């Protein structure tokens, strides 16, 4: 028999969302009349913007004629899309990112997971706790960590606790690390990192010759003017940061699949001889070998959000979810519960009442008001005693859920 990659066995088998599904199914079987409302999902529910639909239909038509048919596209993504991204998300905001520094993909999860491949297996990584599981698990699979310890942390990883005490803003480590995963607006906490905080991280990265891997999948949800949408709004970030963006939450592309990575021309790693190597070149080499681009039809759909009408439509879409976020946030505040997030992100992060465990709170919400959320402990040990609700439901269910909670 072929030997397996042992690193996979270090990962915990109890996958968060399958455990949630198991408990919900059991409850529904025992209570067939209960109308369960799901506020646990990290997936969008509203249809794609009309501009995207129209653009994709047109692209499908092009595929029906040999004269306009497209086969394999460029691995880096079509220039028409890269240029629009550079123009709308960077140049118009006064940032110098060029289309040649943008790499289109079939979504940000793959990019966030694959990027570690271009770095040494010896790299020391720093990761927030709680966190989107992809950053950590892909490093475990690659063999960049030791075993899982009894405290829920992997050996060899520098964890950055994010709790009420530090306002969910990770502290700078007092040791050297090579790679730092930051996510703002954050999944699961819904909180953001300020310009001053990012400045400190960039200072640290420059001093330590570290690279910041900045996940900005929720940039479109930022409503407060002083919160940076891109890490490149901070001086010198081009020398030490890679940025990940996605059309998934911005434009409802979770099932359609499109995202991108920005790797600036100024960003270098070094080889064993200490020579500077352009990270962008390594990523292109990786992509040309392992990836053949996301569909032309999808890239045309993504391009469509970069027009006056397209921007209006995605603003409405995001606005719909953010109104849900407000309803959830205010609903909990009315019953005297402290909430975090929900202002610049579609996630509301709750402290569980009387410090009960996050799974106990999960069962309580499910049993008493038939609402499904996500236990904070599923995102890392520091998520214990917290709970995540999402604004991705429809309006009617969100209002109904908050009424149930208020009247319980
Ligand atoms: C949803 C999400 C993404 C985007 O994932 P896609 O693969 O682009 O759908 C990236 N990072 C975080 C933290 C997310 O929650």
CSV table of C-alpha atoms and ligand atoms in Angstrom, one decimal:
chain,number,residue,atom,x,y,z
A,1,UNK,CA,0.0,0.0,0.0
A,2,UNK,CA,1.2,3.5,-0.7
A,3,UNK,CA,2.2,5.5,2.3
A,4,UNK,CA,0.1,8.5,3.0
A,5,UNK,CA,1.1,12.1,3.9
A,6,UNK,CA,1.2,11.7,7.7
A,7,UNK,CA,0.6,15.4,8.1
A,8,UNK,CA,-3.0,15.0,7.2
A,9,UNK,CA,-3.5,12.8,10.2
A,10,UNK,CA,-2.4,15.7,12.5
A,11,UNK,CA,-5.6,17.5,11.5
A,12,UNK,CA,-8.6,17.1,13.8
A,13,UNK,CA,-11.3,15.0,12.2
A,14,UNK,CA,-14.3,16.6,13.8
A,15,UNK,CA,-14.8,19.1,11.1
A,16,UNK,CA,-16.8,22.1,12.5
A,17,UNK,CA,-19.6,22.2,10.0
A,18,UNK,CA,-20.2,18.5,9.9
A,19,UNK,CA,-20.7,18.5,13.7
A,20,UNK,CA,-23.1,21.4,13.4
A,21,UNK,CA,-25.0,19.5,10.6
A,22,UNK,CA,-25.2,16.4,12.8
A,23,UNK,CA,-26.6,18.3,15.8
A,24,UNK,CA,-29.1,20.2,13.6
A,25,UNK,CA,-30.3,17.0,11.9
A,26,UNK,CA,-30.8,15.2,15.3
A,27,UNK,CA,-32.8,18.2,16.6
A,28,UNK,CA,-34.9,18.4,13.5
A,29,UNK,CA,-35.7,14.6,13.6
A,30,UNK,CA,-36.8,14.9,17.2
A,31,UNK,CA,-38.7,18.1,16.6
A,32,UNK,CA,-40.2,17.8,13.1
A,33,UNK,CA,-42.3,20.9,13.4
A,34,UNK,CA,-39.6,23.3,14.5
A,35,UNK,CA,-38.8,25.9,11.9
A,36,UNK,CA,-35.1,26.2,12.1
A,37,UNK,CA,-33.4,29.4,11.0
A,38,UNK,CA,-29.8,29.1,9.9
A,39,UNK,CA,-27.6,32.1,10.8
A,40,UNK,CA,-24.5,30.0,10.8
A,41,UNK,CA,-23.7,29.8,7.2
A,42,UNK,CA,-20.7,31.6,5.7
A,43,UNK,CA,-22.3,31.5,2.2
A,44,UNK,CA,-24.3,34.2,0.4
A,45,UNK,CA,-27.9,33.7,-0.4
A,46,UNK,CA,-28.9,36.5,-2.8
A,47,UNK,CA,-28.7,36.2,-6.6
A,48,UNK,CA,-25.8,37.5,-8.7
A,49,UNK,CA,-25.9,41.1,-9.8
A,50,UNK,CA,-27.7,41.6,-13.1
A,51,UNK,CA,-24.6,43.1,-14.7
A,52,UNK,CA,-22.8,39.9,-14.0
A,53,UNK,CA,-25.6,37.7,-15.4
A,54,UNK,CA,-25.7,39.8,-18.6
A,55,UNK,CA,-22.0,39.7,-19.1
A,56,UNK,CA,-21.8,36.0,-18.6
A,57,UNK,CA,-24.7,35.3,-21.0
A,58,UNK,CA,-22.9,37.3,-23.6
A,59,UNK,CA,-19.7,35.4,-23.0
A,60,UNK,CA,-21.6,32.1,-23.4
A,61,UNK,CA,-22.8,33.3,-26.8
A,62,UNK,CA,-19.2,34.0,-27.8
A,63,UNK,CA,-18.3,30.4,-26.9
A,64,UNK,CA,-20.9,29.2,-29.5
A,65,UNK,CA,-19.0,30.7,-32.5
A,66,UNK,CA,-15.6,29.5,-33.6
A,67,UNK,CA,-14.6,33.1,-34.3
A,68,UNK,CA,-15.1,34.3,-30.7
A,69,UNK,CA,-14.6,31.0,-28.9
A,70,UNK,CA,-11.9,30.9,-26.2
A,71,UNK,CA,-10.0,27.9,-25.0
A,72,UNK,CA,-7.3,28.0,-22.4
A,73,UNK,CA,-6.8,31.6,-21.1
A,74,UNK,CA,-3.7,33.1,-19.7
A,75,UNK,CA,-2.8,31.5,-16.3
A,76,UNK,CA,-2.5,34.9,-14.7
A,77,UNK,CA,-6.1,35.8,-15.8
A,78,UNK,CA,-7.3,37.9,-18.7
A,79,UNK,CA,-5.9,41.4,-19.0
A,80,UNK,CA,-9.3,42.9,-19.3
A,81,UNK,CA,-10.2,41.8,-15.8
A,82,UNK,CA,-6.8,42.6,-14.3
A,83,UNK,CA,-6.8,46.1,-15.7
A,84,UNK,CA,-10.3,46.8,-14.3
A,85,UNK,CA,-9.3,45.5,-10.8
A,86,UNK,CA,-6.1,47.7,-10.8
A,87,UNK,CA,-8.2,50.7,-11.9
A,88,UNK,CA,-11.2,50.4,-9.6
A,89,UNK,CA,-9.7,48.8,-6.5
A,90,UNK,CA,-6.3,50.5,-6.5
A,91,UNK,CA,-5.6,53.4,-8.8
A,92,UNK,CA,-8.9,55.1,-8.1
A,93,UNK,CA,-8.0,54.9,-4.4
A,94,UNK,CA,-4.6,56.4,-5.0
A,95,UNK,CA,-2.7,53.1,-4.8
A,96,UNK,CA,0.0,52.1,-7.3
A,97,UNK,CA,-1.0,48.5,-7.9
A,98,UNK,CA,-0.6,47.6,-11.6
A,99,UNK,CA,-2.4,44.9,-13.6
A,100,UNK,CA,0.9,42.9,-13.9
A,101,UNK,CA,0.9,42.5,-10.1
A,102,UNK,CA,-2.6,40.9,-10.1
A,103,UNK,CA,-3.2,37.1,-10.5
A,104,UNK,CA,-6.7,36.0,-11.1
A,105,UNK,CA,-7.9,32.7,-9.6
A,106,UNK,CA,-11.0,30.6,-9.0
A,107,UNK,CA,-11.3,32.0,-5.5
A,108,UNK,CA,-9.5,33.1,-2.5
A,109,UNK,CA,-9.6,29.9,-0.5
A,110,UNK,CA,-7.2,28.2,-3.0
A,111,UNK,CA,-4.9,31.3,-3.0
A,112,UNK,CA,-4.8,31.6,0.8
A,113,UNK,CA,-4.1,27.8,0.9
A,114,UNK,CA,-1.6,27.6,-1.9
A,115,UNK,CA,0.6,30.6,-1.2
A,116,UNK,CA,2.6,28.8,1.5
A,117,UNK,CA,4.0,26.5,-1.3
A,118,UNK,CA,6.4,29.3,-2.5
A,119,UNK,CA,8.0,29.6,0.9
A,120,UNK,CA,10.4,27.4,2.7
A,121,UNK,CA,9.1,24.5,4.8
A,122,UNK,CA,11.3,26.0,7.6
A,123,UNK,CA,9.3,29.2,7.6
A,124,UNK,CA,7.9,30.2,11.0
A,125,UNK,CA,4.2,31.1,10.7
A,126,UNK,CA,2.1,33.4,12.9
A,127,UNK,CA,-1.7,33.0,12.8
A,128,UNK,CA,-4.5,34.6,14.7
A,129,UNK,CA,-6.7,32.6,17.0
A,130,UNK,CA,-9.7,32.4,16.3
A,131,UNK,CA,-9.2,32.2,12.6
A,132,UNK,CA,-10.5,31.1,9.1
A,133,UNK,CA,-9.2,27.5,9.2
A,134,UNK,CA,-7.6,27.5,5.8
A,135,UNK,CA,-4.3,29.3,6.8
A,136,UNK,CA,-3.5,26.9,9.5
A,137,UNK,CA,-4.7,23.6,8.0
A,138,UNK,CA,-2.8,24.1,4.8
A,139,UNK,CA,0.4,24.7,6.8
A,140,UNK,CA,-0.3,21.5,8.8
A,141,UNK,CA,-0.8,19.5,5.5
A,142,UNK,CA,2.5,20.9,4.2
A,143,UNK,CA,4.3,19.7,7.3
A,144,UNK,CA,5.2,23.2,8.6
A,145,UNK,CA,3.9,22.4,12.1
A,146,UNK,CA,4.4,19.7,14.7
A,147,UNK,CA,1.6,17.7,16.4
A,148,UNK,CA,-1.7,19.1,17.9
A,149,UNK,CA,-1.2,19.8,21.6
A,150,UNK,CA,-3.8,19.3,24.3
A,151,UNK,CA,-4.5,23.0,24.4
A,152,UNK,CA,-5.7,22.9,20.8
A,153,UNK,CA,-2.6,24.5,19.3
A,154,UNK,CA,-0.1,23.0,16.9
A,155,UNK,CA,3.5,22.8,17.9
A,156,UNK,CA,5.8,25.2,16.1
A,157,UNK,CA,3.1,27.8,15.3
A,158,UNK,CA,3.1,31.3,16.8
A,159,UNK,CA,-0.6,32.0,17.7
A,160,UNK,CA,-1.9,35.5,18.0
A,161,UNK,CA,-4.8,35.5,20.4
A,162,UNK,CA,-7.7,37.8,19.5
A,163,UNK,CA,-10.1,38.4,22.4
A,164,UNK,CA,-12.1,41.1,24.0
A,165,UNK,CA,-9.0,42.1,26.0
A,166,UNK,CA,-7.1,43.2,23.0
A,167,UNK,CA,-10.1,44.3,21.0
A,168,UNK,CA,-9.6,41.4,18.6
A,169,UNK,CA,-6.4,43.0,17.3
A,170,UNK,CA,-3.5,40.6,17.4
A,171,UNK,CA,-0.4,41.7,19.3
A,172,UNK,CA,3.0,41.8,17.6
A,173,UNK,CA,5.0,38.6,18.5
A,174,UNK,CA,8.0,39.1,20.6
A,175,UNK,CA,9.9,36.5,18.6
A,176,UNK,CA,10.9,36.2,14.9
A,177,UNK,CA,8.4,34.9,12.4
A,178,UNK,CA,8.6,34.6,8.6
A,179,UNK,CA,5.0,34.6,7.5
A,180,UNK,CA,2.0,36.4,9.1
A,181,UNK,CA,-1.6,35.7,8.2
A,182,UNK,CA,-3.9,38.6,8.9
A,183,UNK,CA,-7.6,38.9,7.9
A,184,UNK,CA,-9.4,42.2,8.0
A,185,UNK,CA,-12.4,42.6,8.1
A,186,UNK,CA,-12.2,39.4,10.0
A,187,UNK,CA,-13.9,36.1,9.7
A,188,UNK,CA,-15.1,35.0,12.4
A,189,UNK,CA,-14.9,38.1,14.7
A,190,UNK,CA,-16.3,40.7,12.2
A,191,UNK,CA,-13.7,43.2,13.5
A,192,UNK,CA,-11.2,45.2,11.6
A,193,UNK,CA,-7.5,46.2,11.9
A,194,UNK,CA,-6.9,50.0,12.0
A,195,UNK,CA,-4.3,51.8,10.0
A,196,UNK,CA,-2.1,52.3,13.1
A,197,UNK,CA,-2.2,48.6,13.9
A,198,UNK,CA,-1.3,47.7,10.3
A,199,UNK,CA,1.6,50.2,10.4
A,200,UNK,CA,3.0,48.4,13.4
A,201,UNK,CA,2.7,45.0,11.6
A,202,UNK,CA,4.5,46.5,8.5
A,203,UNK,CA,7.3,47.8,10.7
A,204,UNK,CA,7.7,44.4,12.3
A,205,UNK,CA,7.6,42.7,8.9
A,206,UNK,CA,10.3,45.0,7.5
A,207,UNK,CA,12.5,44.5,10.6
A,208,UNK,CA,12.1,40.8,10.5
A,209,UNK,CA,12.1,40.4,6.7
A,210,UNK,CA,8.7,38.7,7.1
A,211,UNK,CA,5.8,38.6,4.7
A,212,UNK,CA,2.3,39.6,5.7
A,213,UNK,CA,-0.4,37.5,4.0
A,214,UNK,CA,-3.4,39.8,4.1
A,215,UNK,CA,-6.8,38.4,3.5
A,216,UNK,CA,-9.2,41.2,2.5
A,217,UNK,CA,-12.1,39.0,1.3
A,218,UNK,CA,-14.6,41.3,3.0
A,219,UNK,CA,-13.1,44.6,2.0
A,220,UNK,CA,-16.4,45.5,0.3
A,221,UNK,CA,-18.2,45.4,3.6
A,222,UNK,CA,-16.2,48.2,5.2
A,223,UNK,CA,-18.5,51.1,6.0
A,224,UNK,CA,-16.3,53.3,8.2
A,225,UNK,CA,-14.1,55.7,6.3
A,226,UNK,CA,-10.9,55.4,8.4
A,227,UNK,CA,-10.7,51.6,8.0
A,228,UNK,CA,-8.3,50.5,5.3
A,229,UNK,CA,-9.8,48.4,2.5
A,230,UNK,CA,-6.3,47.4,1.2
A,231,UNK,CA,-3.1,46.8,3.1
A,232,UNK,CA,-1.4,48.9,0.3
A,233,UNK,CA,-3.0,52.0,1.9
A,234,UNK,CA,-0.3,51.7,4.5
A,235,UNK,CA,3.2,53.0,3.5
A,236,UNK,CA,5.8,50.4,2.5
A,237,UNK,CA,3.2,47.5,2.4
A,238,UNK,CA,4.3,46.7,-1.2
A,239,UNK,CA,7.7,45.6,0.2
A,240,UNK,CA,6.2,43.1,2.7
A,241,UNK,CA,2.6,42.2,1.9
A,242,UNK,CA,0.6,39.9,-0.4
A,243,UNK,CA,-3.1,40.7,-0.6
A,244,UNK,CA,-6.0,38.3,-1.2
A,245,UNK,CA,-9.3,39.4,-2.6
A,246,UNK,CA,-12.4,37.6,-3.8
A,247,UNK,CA,-15.6,38.2,-5.7
A,248,UNK,CA,-17.4,35.6,-3.5
A,249,UNK,CA,-18.7,38.0,-0.8
A,250,UNK,CA,-18.3,41.1,-2.9
A,251,UNK,CA,-20.6,40.0,-5.7
A,252,UNK,CA,-22.1,36.7,-4.7
A,253,UNK,CA,-19.5,34.6,-6.6
A,254,UNK,CA,-19.3,31.8,-3.9
A,255,UNK,CA,-20.6,29.3,-6.5
A,256,UNK,CA,-19.4,31.1,-9.6
A,257,UNK,CA,-15.7,31.2,-8.4
A,258,UNK,CA,-13.3,34.1,-8.9
A,259,UNK,CA,-10.7,35.8,-6.8
A,260,UNK,CA,-7.3,37.3,-7.1
A,261,UNK,CA,-3.9,37.8,-5.4
A,262,UNK,CA,-1.8,40.9,-5.5
A,263,UNK,CA,2.0,40.3,-5.4
A,264,UNK,CA,3.8,43.6,-5.9
A,265,UNK,CA,6.9,44.1,-8.0
A,266,UNK,CA,8.8,45.2,-4.8
A,267,UNK,CA,8.2,42.0,-2.9
A,268,UNK,CA,11.2,39.6,-2.5
A,269,UNK,CA,12.1,36.5,-0.6
A,270,UNK,CA,15.6,35.1,-0.5
A,271,UNK,CA,17.2,31.8,-1.5
A,272,UNK,CA,19.8,29.8,0.5
A,273,UNK,CA,22.6,31.9,-1.0
A,274,UNK,CA,20.9,35.0,0.4
A,275,UNK,CA,20.0,36.3,-3.1
A,276,UNK,CA,16.8,38.2,-3.6
A,277,UNK,CA,14.1,36.4,-5.5
A,278,UNK,CA,10.9,38.1,-6.8
A,279,UNK,CA,7.9,36.4,-5.1
A,280,UNK,CA,5.7,37.3,-8.1
A,281,UNK,CA,7.9,35.2,-10.4
A,282,UNK,CA,7.6,32.1,-8.1
A,283,UNK,CA,3.8,32.5,-7.9
A,284,UNK,CA,3.6,32.8,-11.7
A,285,UNK,CA,5.7,29.7,-12.0
A,286,UNK,CA,3.5,27.8,-9.6
A,287,UNK,CA,0.3,28.9,-11.3
A,288,UNK,CA,1.5,28.1,-14.8
A,289,UNK,CA,2.3,24.6,-13.6
A,290,UNK,CA,-0.6,23.8,-11.4
A,291,UNK,CA,-3.5,26.1,-12.6
A,292,UNK,CA,-5.1,26.8,-15.9
A,293,UNK,CA,-7.1,29.8,-15.0
A,294,UNK,CA,-10.8,30.4,-14.1
A,295,UNK,CA,-13.4,30.3,-16.8
A,296,UNK,CA,-13.5,33.1,-19.4
A,297,UNK,CA,-17.3,33.3,-18.8
A,298,UNK,CA,-16.7,33.8,-15.1
A,299,UNK,CA,-14.0,36.4,-15.7
A,300,UNK,CA,-16.4,38.4,-17.9
A,301,UNK,CA,-19.0,38.2,-15.2
A,302,UNK,CA,-16.5,39.5,-12.6
A,303,UNK,CA,-15.4,42.3,-14.9
A,304,UNK,CA,-19.0,43.5,-15.1
A,305,UNK,CA,-18.9,44.8,-11.5
A,306,UNK,CA,-16.3,47.4,-12.6
A,307,UNK,CA,-18.7,49.9,-14.2
A,308,UNK,CA,-20.9,52.6,-12.8
A,309,UNK,CA,-23.9,50.3,-12.8
A,310,UNK,CA,-21.9,47.3,-11.6
A,311,UNK,CA,-20.6,49.3,-8.6
A,312,UNK,CA,-24.2,50.4,-7.8
A,313,UNK,CA,-25.4,46.8,-7.9
A,314,UNK,CA,-22.7,45.3,-5.6
A,315,UNK,CA,-23.3,48.2,-3.2
A,316,UNK,CA,-26.9,47.2,-3.0
A,317,UNK,CA,-26.1,43.6,-2.5
A,318,UNK,CA,-23.6,44.3,0.3
A,319,UNK,CA,-26.0,46.8,1.7
A,320,UNK,CA,-28.7,44.1,1.9
A,321,UNK,CA,-26.5,41.9,4.1
A,322,UNK,CA,-25.2,44.8,6.2
A,323,UNK,CA,-28.8,45.7,7.0
A,324,UNK,CA,-29.2,42.2,8.3
A,325,UNK,CA,-26.0,42.6,10.3
A,326,UNK,CA,-27.5,45.8,11.9
A,327,UNK,CA,-30.7,43.9,12.8
A,328,UNK,CA,-28.8,41.1,14.5
A,329,UNK,CA,-26.4,43.5,16.3
A,330,UNK,CA,-29.2,45.8,17.6
A,331,UNK,CA,-31.4,42.8,18.5
A,332,UNK,CA,-28.7,41.4,20.8
A,333,UNK,CA,-27.8,44.8,22.2
A,334,UNK,CA,-31.5,45.3,23.1
A,335,UNK,CA,-31.5,42.2,25.3
A,336,UNK,CA,-28.3,43.4,26.9
A,337,UNK,CA,-25.8,41.2,25.2
A,338,UNK,CA,-22.4,42.5,24.1
A,339,UNK,CA,-21.7,42.1,20.4
A,340,UNK,CA,-18.6,42.7,18.2
A,341,UNK,CA,-18.3,43.1,14.5
A,342,UNK,CA,-21.3,43.6,12.2
A,343,UNK,CA,-20.3,47.2,11.3
A,344,UNK,CA,-17.6,46.5,8.7
A,345,UNK,CA,-18.3,42.8,8.1
A,346,UNK,CA,-21.2,40.5,7.7
A,347,UNK,CA,-20.3,38.6,11.0
A,348,UNK,CA,-21.5,39.3,14.5
A,349,UNK,CA,-19.4,37.9,17.2
A,350,UNK,CA,-21.0,37.3,20.6
A,351,UNK,CA,-19.7,36.7,24.0
A,352,UNK,CA,-21.7,33.8,25.4
A,353,UNK,CA,-23.9,34.6,28.4
A,354,UNK,CA,-22.5,33.6,31.9
A,355,UNK,CA,-19.4,32.3,30.1
A,356,UNK,CA,-21.0,29.1,29.0
A,357,UNK,CA,-19.1,27.1,26.4
A,358,UNK,CA,-19.7,28.0,22.8
A,359,UNK,CA,-21.1,24.5,22.1
A,360,UNK,CA,-23.5,24.8,25.1
A,361,UNK,CA,-24.7,28.1,23.7
A,362,UNK,CA,-25.1,26.5,20.3
A,363,UNK,CA,-27.4,23.8,21.8
A,364,UNK,CA,-29.3,26.5,23.8
A,365,UNK,CA,-30.0,28.6,20.8
A,366,UNK,CA,-31.0,25.5,18.7
A,367,UNK,CA,-33.3,24.1,21.5
A,368,UNK,CA,-34.9,27.2,22.8
A,369,UNK,CA,-35.3,29.4,19.7
A,370,UNK,CA,-34.4,27.0,16.8
A,371,UNK,CA,-31.6,29.2,15.5
A,372,UNK,CA,-28.3,27.8,14.2
A,373,UNK,CA,-25.1,29.7,14.6
A,374,UNK,CA,-21.4,28.7,14.8
A,375,UNK,CA,-19.6,28.0,18.0
A,376,UNK,CA,-16.5,30.2,18.3
A,377,UNK,CA,-14.4,27.3,19.6
A,378,UNK,CA,-14.6,25.9,16.1
A,379,UNK,CA,-12.3,28.7,14.9
A,380,UNK,CA,-9.6,28.0,17.5
A,381,UNK,CA,-9.2,27.7,21.3
A,382,UNK,CA,-9.5,31.5,21.8
A,383,UNK,CA,-12.9,31.4,20.2
A,384,UNK,CA,-14.2,29.5,23.2
A,385,UNK,CA,-17.0,31.4,25.0
A,386,UNK,CA,-17.8,33.2,21.8
A,387,UNK,CA,-20.3,32.6,19.1
A,388,UNK,CA,-20.6,33.7,15.4
A,389,UNK,CA,-23.8,34.7,13.6
A,390,UNK,CA,-23.8,35.7,10.0
A,391,UNK,CA,-25.8,38.3,8.1
A,392,UNK,CA,-26.0,36.2,4.9
A,393,UNK,CA,-29.6,35.0,5.6
A,394,UNK,CA,-32.6,36.5,4.0
A,395,UNK,CA,-34.2,39.6,5.6
A,396,UNK,CA,-37.4,37.8,6.7
A,397,UNK,CA,-35.6,35.0,8.5
A,398,UNK,CA,-33.1,37.5,10.1
A,399,UNK,CA,-36.0,39.6,11.5
A,400,UNK,CA,-37.9,36.4,12.6
A,401,UNK,CA,-34.8,35.1,14.4
A,402,UNK,CA,-34.3,38.3,16.3
A,403,UNK,CA,-37.9,38.4,17.3
A,404,UNK,CA,-37.6,34.9,18.7
A,405,UNK,CA,-34.5,35.9,20.7
A,406,UNK,CA,-36.2,39.1,22.0
A,407,UNK,CA,-39.3,37.2,23.2
A,408,UNK,CA,-37.5,34.3,24.7
B,1,LIG,C1,-15.2,33.5,2.1
B,1,LIG,C2,-13.8,33.8,2.5
B,1,LIG,C3,-12.8,33.8,1.5
B,1,LIG,C4,-13.1,33.7,0.0
B,1,LIG,O1,-13.2,32.4,-0.4
B,1,LIG,P1,-13.5,32.0,-1.9
B,1,LIG,O2,-12.6,30.8,-2.1
B,1,LIG,O3,-13.0,33.2,-2.8
B,1,LIG,O4,-14.9,31.8,-2.1
B,1,LIG,C5,-11.5,34.1,1.8
B,1,LIG,N1,-11.2,34.3,3.1
B,1,LIG,C6,-12.1,34.3,4.1
B,1,LIG,C7,-11.7,34.7,5.5
B,1,LIG,C8,-13.4,34.0,3.8
B,1,LIG,O5,-14.3,34.0,4.8
